[in-house]
Amino acid sequence: MKLSIVLSTQPAQFQAATFKGDLAANLARIAALGYDGVELAIRDPKLVSFDELERLVRQHNLIVPAIGTGQAWGEEGLSFTDADPTVRRAAIERVKSHVPGAARFNAIIIIGLLRGTLRVKPGVDHAQVMTWLVEALQECSAAAQPAGVRLALEPINRYETTLVNSAAQGLELIERVGAGNLGLLLDTFHMNIEEPSIEDSIRQTGGRIFHFHVADSNRWYPGAGHLDFRALLQTLFETGYAGFVSGEFMPMPDAATGAQKAIEHLRAKK
Ligand code: LER
Ligand code: MN
């Protein structure tokens, strides 16, 4: 099993970005704990020196399996489904601007809350919103395709968005988009809220799962809650999944302790 953990390259409000702050120190800590990779949360590629980032990541022999984009929503309010067309255009251009960095690391671009929430801007028709979402995903997938970059759409629980909560809704959406380089990111924290059976949903979306987030039921490190990681990881690998299992959980009791407990728990399961 290849394990990574989420690290934000700049300050962020998002609670489950496990590591934030000093980039070099955090990369050293993550590598020393035994992680194979680091998932980078990047609000805007313009704010990042990719030469420096690549130097640090390689220095610690880490892989970057995926790049998270959600802070552009969390910190700037960009979304694929905003009622304002200039905001929608800015969200699409922001995702496209991730393509060179993602290509450099051979990383997947994550589309989480950047799709929008609908709840924030009421008065917009749901069918219209889904059309905007499909068109945005088509444009971003097409822009990423020549660089060999893949995108992953993440179903997110109902308390964070009204758009695409379950794995089945995620599958339906990516099939509607119809791009081979667009798949799903499943997250055990959201699945515990939305899926009748986490294992059944993994089986039903198997083959289209590009990336996988782990947190326990309380969004602490795996092992801190009631999820059965042995069963769900076994099911995930039975689908032929060969990507990373990426820790995205709250830095509780602190980031380093959570990361250490997670790796101990997950390595013992597989
Ligand atoms: C991001 O990967 C995620 O899981 C969401 O909860 C973002 O709010
Ligand atoms: Mn997630």
Coordinates of C-alpha atoms and ligand atoms in Angstrom, one line a residue:
M1 CA 0.0 0.0 0.0
K2 CA 1.3 3.4 -1.0
L3 CA 0.5 6.0 1.7
S4 CA 0.5 9.8 1.4
I5 CA -0.8 12.6 3.6
V6 CA -2.2 16.0 2.9
L7 CA 0.0 19.0 3.3
S8 CA -1.1 22.6 2.5
T9 CA 1.6 24.7 0.8
Q10 CA 0.1 27.9 2.3
P11 CA -2.0 28.9 5.3
A12 CA -5.6 27.5 5.0
Q13 CA -8.8 27.4 7.0
F14 CA -9.7 23.9 5.9
Q15 CA -9.6 21.8 9.1
A16 CA -8.6 18.5 7.7
A17 CA -5.4 19.7 5.9
T18 CA -3.3 17.6 8.2
F19 CA -0.1 19.5 7.9
K20 CA 0.2 23.3 7.4
G21 CA 3.0 25.8 8.0
D22 CA 6.7 25.3 7.4
L23 CA 6.9 23.3 4.2
A24 CA 10.5 22.0 4.4
A25 CA 10.1 20.9 8.0
N26 CA 6.8 19.2 7.3
L27 CA 8.1 17.3 4.3
A28 CA 11.0 16.1 6.4
R29 CA 8.6 15.0 9.1
I30 CA 6.3 13.2 6.7
A31 CA 9.2 11.3 5.1
A32 CA 10.7 10.4 8.5
L33 CA 7.3 8.9 9.5
G34 CA 7.5 6.5 6.5
Y35 CA 5.0 8.0 4.1
D36 CA 5.6 7.3 0.4
G37 CA 4.0 10.5 -0.8
V38 CA 2.6 13.9 0.0
E39 CA -0.7 15.2 -1.4
L40 CA -0.3 19.0 -1.9
A41 CA -3.2 21.4 -1.2
I42 CA -2.4 24.4 -3.5
R43 CA -4.8 27.4 -3.5
D44 CA -3.1 29.0 -6.5
P45 CA -0.1 27.6 -8.5
K46 CA 1.0 31.2 -8.9
L47 CA 1.8 31.3 -5.2
V48 CA 4.1 28.3 -5.3
S49 CA 7.7 27.9 -6.6
F50 CA 7.5 24.6 -8.3
D51 CA 11.3 24.4 -8.7
E52 CA 11.7 24.7 -4.9
L53 CA 8.8 22.4 -4.2
E54 CA 10.2 19.7 -6.5
R55 CA 13.6 20.0 -5.0
L56 CA 12.3 19.5 -1.5
V57 CA 9.9 16.7 -2.5
R58 CA 12.7 14.8 -4.3
Q59 CA 15.2 15.4 -1.5
H60 CA 12.9 13.4 0.7
N61 CA 12.1 10.8 -1.9
L62 CA 8.4 11.6 -1.8
I63 CA 5.9 11.2 -4.6
V64 CA 3.1 13.7 -5.1
P65 CA 0.1 11.6 -6.1
A66 CA -2.5 14.4 -6.1
I67 CA -3.0 18.2 -5.9
G68 CA -6.0 19.5 -4.0
T69 CA -7.7 22.7 -5.3
G70 CA -10.4 23.3 -2.7
Q71 CA -8.8 26.3 -1.1
A72 CA -9.6 28.4 -4.1
W73 CA -13.2 27.9 -3.0
G74 CA -12.5 28.1 0.8
E75 CA -10.3 31.2 0.7
E76 CA -11.5 32.9 -2.5
G77 CA -15.0 31.7 -3.2
L78 CA -14.3 30.4 -6.7
S79 CA -16.7 27.8 -8.0
F80 CA -17.8 26.0 -11.2
T81 CA -21.4 26.7 -10.3
D82 CA -21.5 30.3 -9.1
A83 CA -24.4 32.4 -10.5
D84 CA -21.7 34.9 -11.6
P85 CA -20.1 33.9 -14.9
T86 CA -16.9 35.7 -14.1
V87 CA -16.5 33.5 -10.9
R88 CA -17.2 30.4 -12.9
R89 CA -14.6 31.4 -15.5
A90 CA -12.0 32.1 -12.8
A91 CA -12.6 28.7 -11.3
I92 CA -12.1 26.9 -14.6
E93 CA -9.0 29.0 -15.4
R94 CA -7.6 28.2 -11.9
V95 CA -8.0 24.5 -12.5
K96 CA -6.4 24.7 -15.9
S97 CA -3.5 26.6 -14.3
H98 CA -2.8 23.5 -12.1
V99 CA -2.1 21.4 -15.2
P100 CA 1.7 22.2 -15.7
G101 CA 2.4 21.6 -12.0
A102 CA 0.4 18.4 -11.9
A103 CA 2.1 17.2 -15.1
R104 CA 5.5 17.9 -13.5
F105 CA 4.6 15.5 -10.6
N106 CA 2.4 13.2 -12.6
A107 CA -0.2 14.1 -10.0
I108 CA -4.0 14.0 -10.2
I109 CA -5.9 17.3 -9.9
I110 CA -8.7 17.0 -7.3
I111 CA -12.0 18.7 -7.8
G112 CA -13.7 18.9 -4.4
L113 CA -15.5 22.0 -3.2
L114 CA -14.3 24.0 -6.2
R115 CA -17.5 22.6 -7.9
G116 CA -19.5 24.8 -5.5
T117 CA -22.2 24.1 -3.0
L118 CA -25.5 25.5 -4.4
R119 CA -26.5 26.3 -0.8
V120 CA -24.3 29.4 -0.8
K121 CA -26.0 31.0 -3.8
P122 CA -29.7 30.1 -3.6
G123 CA -32.1 31.0 -6.4
V124 CA -30.1 29.1 -9.1
D125 CA -31.8 26.2 -10.7
H126 CA -30.4 22.7 -10.0
A127 CA -30.5 21.5 -13.6
Q128 CA -28.7 24.7 -14.7
V129 CA -26.0 24.2 -12.0
M130 CA -25.5 20.6 -13.2
T131 CA -25.0 21.8 -16.8
W132 CA -22.4 24.4 -15.7
L133 CA -20.7 21.6 -13.7
V134 CA -20.6 19.2 -16.6
E135 CA -19.3 21.9 -19.0
A136 CA -16.6 23.0 -16.6
L137 CA -15.4 19.4 -16.0
Q138 CA -15.4 18.8 -19.8
E139 CA -13.3 21.9 -20.4
C140 CA -10.9 21.2 -17.6
S141 CA -10.5 17.5 -18.6
A142 CA -9.9 18.5 -22.2
A143 CA -7.3 21.0 -21.1
A144 CA -5.5 18.4 -19.0
Q145 CA -5.6 15.5 -21.4
P146 CA -2.8 16.6 -23.8
A147 CA -0.4 16.8 -20.7
G148 CA -1.5 13.4 -19.6
V149 CA -3.0 14.8 -16.5
R150 CA -6.0 13.1 -14.8
L151 CA -8.7 14.8 -12.7
A152 CA -10.7 13.3 -9.8
L153 CA -14.1 14.4 -8.7
E154 CA -14.8 13.9 -5.0
P155 CA -18.3 13.1 -3.7
I156 CA -18.6 15.3 -0.5
N157 CA -21.1 14.9 2.3
R158 CA -24.4 16.8 2.5
Y159 CA -23.2 19.2 5.2
E160 CA -20.6 20.7 2.9
T161 CA -22.4 20.7 -0.4
T162 CA -25.6 19.8 -2.1
L163 CA -23.9 18.8 -5.3
V164 CA -22.7 15.2 -5.6
N165 CA -22.8 13.6 -2.2
S166 CA -22.6 9.9 -2.9
A167 CA -20.3 7.7 -4.9
A168 CA -23.2 6.8 -7.2
Q169 CA -23.9 10.5 -7.9
G170 CA -20.2 10.9 -8.6
L171 CA -20.2 8.1 -11.1
E172 CA -23.3 9.4 -12.8
L173 CA -21.7 12.8 -13.2
I174 CA -18.4 11.6 -14.6
E175 CA -20.2 9.4 -17.0
R176 CA -22.2 12.4 -18.2
V177 CA -19.0 14.3 -18.7
G178 CA -17.6 11.4 -20.7
A179 CA -13.8 12.1 -20.4
G180 CA -11.4 9.2 -19.9
N181 CA -9.1 11.3 -17.7
L182 CA -11.8 12.2 -15.2
G183 CA -12.4 9.7 -12.4
L184 CA -13.5 9.7 -8.8
L185 CA -11.8 10.5 -5.5
L186 CA -13.5 8.6 -2.7
D187 CA -13.1 9.8 0.9
T188 CA -14.0 7.5 3.8
F189 CA -15.1 10.4 6.0
H190 CA -17.7 11.4 3.5
M191 CA -18.6 7.8 2.6
N192 CA -19.3 7.1 6.3
I193 CA -22.0 9.8 6.2
E194 CA -23.5 9.1 2.7
E195 CA -23.1 5.5 1.7
P196 CA -25.4 2.7 3.0
S197 CA -22.3 0.4 2.6
I198 CA -18.9 1.8 2.1
E199 CA -17.6 -1.6 0.7
D200 CA -20.6 -1.9 -1.8
S201 CA -19.9 1.7 -3.1
I202 CA -16.2 1.0 -3.5
R203 CA -17.1 -2.2 -5.5
Q204 CA -19.7 -0.3 -7.6
T205 CA -17.3 2.5 -8.6
G206 CA -14.2 0.3 -8.9
G207 CA -12.2 1.0 -12.0
R208 CA -13.2 4.6 -11.9
I209 CA -11.5 5.4 -8.6
F210 CA -8.4 7.5 -9.3
H211 CA -7.6 8.6 -5.7
F212 CA -8.6 7.7 -2.2
H213 CA -8.8 9.8 1.0
V214 CA -8.8 8.2 4.5
A215 CA -10.0 9.6 7.8
D216 CA -11.9 7.8 10.5
S217 CA -15.6 8.4 11.3
N218 CA -14.7 11.4 13.4
R219 CA -12.3 12.8 10.8
W220 CA -9.4 12.0 13.1
Y221 CA -6.6 9.6 12.0
P222 CA -7.6 6.1 10.9
G223 CA -7.9 4.1 14.1
A224 CA -9.4 6.9 16.1
G225 CA -13.0 6.1 15.2
H226 CA -15.3 3.2 14.2
L227 CA -14.5 2.6 10.5
D228 CA -13.3 -0.9 9.5
F229 CA -10.2 -0.1 7.5
R230 CA -9.2 -3.7 7.0
A231 CA -12.5 -4.4 5.2
L232 CA -12.7 -1.3 3.2
L233 CA -9.0 -1.3 2.0
Q234 CA -9.3 -5.0 1.1
T235 CA -12.3 -4.1 -1.0
L236 CA -10.5 -1.2 -2.5
F237 CA -7.6 -3.3 -3.6
E238 CA -9.8 -6.1 -4.9
T239 CA -11.2 -3.6 -7.4
G240 CA -7.6 -3.4 -8.9
Y241 CA -7.0 0.1 -7.3
A242 CA -3.2 0.8 -7.6
G243 CA -3.2 4.4 -6.5
F244 CA -2.3 6.1 -3.2
V245 CA -4.2 5.9 0.1
S246 CA -4.0 9.5 1.2
G247 CA -4.5 10.6 4.8
E248 CA -6.8 13.7 5.0
F249 CA -7.7 14.1 8.6
M250 CA -7.7 16.8 11.3
P251 CA -4.3 17.4 13.0
M252 CA -5.5 15.9 16.3
P253 CA -4.2 15.6 18.9
D254 CA -1.5 17.2 16.7
A255 CA -0.4 16.7 13.1
A256 CA 2.6 14.5 13.8
T257 CA 0.9 12.3 16.3
G258 CA -2.1 11.8 14.0
A259 CA 0.1 11.0 11.0
Q260 CA 2.1 8.5 13.1
K261 CA -1.0 6.8 14.5
A262 CA -2.5 6.6 11.0
I263 CA 0.5 4.9 9.4
E264 CA 0.7 2.4 12.2
H265 CA -3.0 1.6 11.9
L266 CA -3.1 1.4 8.2
R267 CA 0.2 -0.6 7.8
A268 CA -1.2 -3.2 10.3
K269 CA -4.3 -3.6 8.1
K270 CA -2.6 -4.5 4.8
Ligands
LER1 C1 -11.5 17.6 0.5 O1 -10.8 16.5 0.0 C2 -12.6 17.2 1.3 O2 -12.7 16.0 1.7 C3 -13.7 18.1 1.7 O3 -14.2 17.8 3.0 C4 -13.4 19.5 1.5 O4 -14.1 20.3 2.3
MN2 MN -11.4 14.5 1.0

